[in-house]
Amino acid sequence: MSLIPSFFGNRRSNVFDPFSLDAWDPFEGFPFSTAVANLPPSARETRAIANARIDWKETPETHVFKVDVPGLKKEEVKVEVEDGRILQISGERSKEQEEKNEKWHRVERSSGKFLRRFRLPENAKLDQVKAAMENGVLTVTVPKEEVKKPEVKAIDISA
């Protein structure tokens, strides 16, 4: 969850999820929540990108993160793995500058910075993380260590 509310629907996350480092806002969804009321106008304009949407799925071999970053180039997005198995995804969309001869009728696209952090499980291979961007979707793939099945040895029972 985020301290900045989203007006694009609820996220599929759990407040009690030990892997999510997002802060939970109990007033999320209220039209005039305290988080938004205390922000300067420039920060209110960036609320949509500040809360970049991320899906995290786990397969038997990998953890896959998909991040919606429409309109951003790969140079504007950064993927890092910090000490303590923290995956950090961040970026920034610059605000378009108004020219003297231009008149804006509507500005709805968001601008500003976003930052999302996730604690990876212990079975993550941190040295093999890969990222790719296609059609405004960043895909981060984190391979998992193979779970070794315990070796079972049959013991003969003597009479």
C-alpha positions as semicolon CSV with decimal commas, in nm:
position;residue;x (nm);y (nm);z (nm)
1;M;0,000;0,000;0,000
2;S;0,109;0,355;-0,036
3;L;0,087;0,676;0,158
4;I;-0,030;0,833;-0,166
5;P;-0,377;0,704;-0,259
6;S;-0,454;0,557;-0,596
7;F;-0,764;0,639;-0,794
8;F;-0,712;0,350;-1,036
9;G;-0,854;0,065;-0,827
10;N;-0,732;-0,144;-0,539
11;R;-0,400;-0,322;-0,544
12;R;-0,373;-0,690;-0,484
13;S;-0,155;-0,684;-0,177
14;N;-0,173;-0,789;0,183
15;V;-0,105;-0,562;0,479
16;F;0,053;-0,857;0,657
17;D;0,277;-0,960;0,366
18;P;0,631;-0,983;0,510
19;F;0,788;-0,927;0,166
20;S;0,623;-0,594;0,093
21;L;0,795;-0,284;0,228
22;D;0,518;-0,045;0,130
23;A;0,358;0,159;0,406
24;W;-0,010;0,104;0,474
25;D;-0,235;0,411;0,483
26;P;-0,554;0,347;0,684
27;F;-0,716;0,646;0,510
28;E;-0,642;0,518;0,160
29;G;-0,941;0,567;-0,065
30;F;-1,093;0,858;0,124
31;P;-1,145;1,153;-0,111
32;F;-0,959;1,399;0,112
33;S;-0,724;1,176;0,305
34;T;-0,470;1,340;0,533
35;A;-0,185;1,210;0,317
36;V;-0,306;1,407;0,015
37;A;-0,426;1,713;0,206
38;N;-0,079;1,777;0,350
39;L;0,103;1,746;0,016
40;P;0,202;2,052;-0,184
41;P;0,019;2,090;-0,518
42;S;0,325;1,979;-0,717
43;A;0,335;1,649;-0,526
44;R;-0,037;1,588;-0,579
45;E;0,021;1,600;-0,955
46;T;0,260;1,304;-0,937
47;R;0,041;1,062;-0,743
48;A;-0,019;0,817;-1,031
49;I;0,344;0,750;-1,114
50;A;0,449;0,765;-0,750
51;N;0,249;0,446;-0,706
52;A;0,374;0,241;-1,004
53;R;0,167;-0,077;-1,037
54;I;0,359;-0,399;-0,981
55;D;0,256;-0,763;-1,009
56;W;0,476;-1,023;-0,838
57;K;0,429;-1,388;-0,923
58;E;0,629;-1,691;-0,823
59;T;0,686;-1,989;-1,049
60;P;0,872;-2,306;-0,951
61;E;1,193;-2,159;-1,100
62;T;1,165;-1,779;-1,060
63;H;1,007;-1,473;-0,904
64;V;0,871;-1,242;-1,176
65;F;0,793;-0,873;-1,121
66;K;0,596;-0,685;-1,388
67;V;0,588;-0,306;-1,356
68;D;0,367;-0,073;-1,559
69;V;0,584;0,222;-1,669
70;P;0,410;0,353;-1,982
71;G;0,599;0,618;-2,172
72;L;0,929;0,565;-1,989
73;K;1,252;0,463;-2,159
74;K;1,477;0,200;-2,004
75;E;1,726;0,477;-1,923
76;E;1,462;0,640;-1,699
77;V;1,411;0,327;-1,486
78;K;1,659;0,175;-1,239
79;V;1,656;-0,179;-1,096
80;E;1,886;-0,251;-0,800
81;V;1,942;-0,525;-0,545
82;E;2,055;-0,389;-0,210
83;D;2,209;-0,562;0,091
84;G;1,962;-0,774;0,276
85;R;1,792;-0,906;-0,040
86;I;1,601;-0,584;-0,114
87;L;1,488;-0,540;-0,476
88;Q;1,444;-0,170;-0,553
89;I;1,271;-0,043;-0,867
90;S;1,271;0,331;-0,925
91;G;1,239;0,587;-1,199
92;E;1,123;0,930;-1,302
93;R;0,902;1,078;-1,570
94;S;0,987;1,441;-1,647
95;K;0,711;1,696;-1,674
96;E;0,667;1,841;-2,023
97;Q;0,772;2,203;-2,046
98;E;0,517;2,454;-2,173
99;E;0,636;2,659;-2,469
100;K;0,543;3,028;-2,505
101;N;0,314;2,969;-2,804
102;E;0,137;2,666;-2,652
103;K;-0,182;2,655;-2,449
104;W;-0,252;2,339;-2,250
105;H;-0,619;2,244;-2,227
106;R;-0,575;1,939;-2,007
107;V;-0,285;1,776;-1,821
108;E;-0,374;1,429;-1,693
109;R;-0,057;1,229;-1,750
110;S;0,148;1,198;-1,436
111;S;0,505;1,306;-1,384
112;G;0,752;1,264;-1,102
113;K;0,946;0,991;-0,929
114;F;0,847;0,646;-0,813
115;L;1,022;0,399;-0,586
116;R;0,913;0,047;-0,489
117;R;1,104;-0,194;-0,265
118;F;1,054;-0,565;-0,202
119;R;1,231;-0,803;0,033
120;L;1,327;-1,109;-0,169
121;P;1,305;-1,457;-0,015
122;E;1,620;-1,639;0,090
123;N;1,604;-1,873;-0,208
124;A;1,653;-1,584;-0,457
125;K;1,968;-1,594;-0,672
126;L;2,066;-1,228;-0,635
127;D;2,359;-1,252;-0,877
128;Q;2,134;-1,367;-1,165
129;V;1,860;-1,099;-1,164
130;K;1,756;-0,991;-1,515
131;A;1,539;-0,700;-1,633
132;A;1,380;-0,623;-1,970
133;M;1,139;-0,357;-2,090
134;E;0,885;-0,398;-2,367
135;N;0,577;-0,190;-2,455
136;G;0,584;0,008;-2,131
137;V;0,614;-0,298;-1,906
138;L;0,933;-0,366;-1,711
139;T;0,983;-0,736;-1,635
140;V;1,231;-0,827;-1,360
141;T;1,313;-1,197;-1,331
142;V;1,477;-1,333;-1,016
143;P;1,580;-1,701;-1,042
144;K;1,534;-1,925;-0,739
145;E;1,774;-2,174;-0,585
146;E;1,669;-2,530;-0,647
147;V;1,514;-2,688;-0,343
148;K;1,710;-3,001;-0,275
149;K;1,490;-3,287;-0,176
150;P;1,617;-3,469;0,128
151;E;1,787;-3,793;0,038
152;V;1,600;-4,088;0,183
153;K;1,794;-4,404;0,252
154;A;1,608;-4,725;0,322
155;I;1,732;-4,916;0,625
156;D;1,704;-5,292;0,635
157;I;1,541;-5,424;0,948
158;S;1,716;-5,727;1,093
159;A;1,531;-5,997;1,283
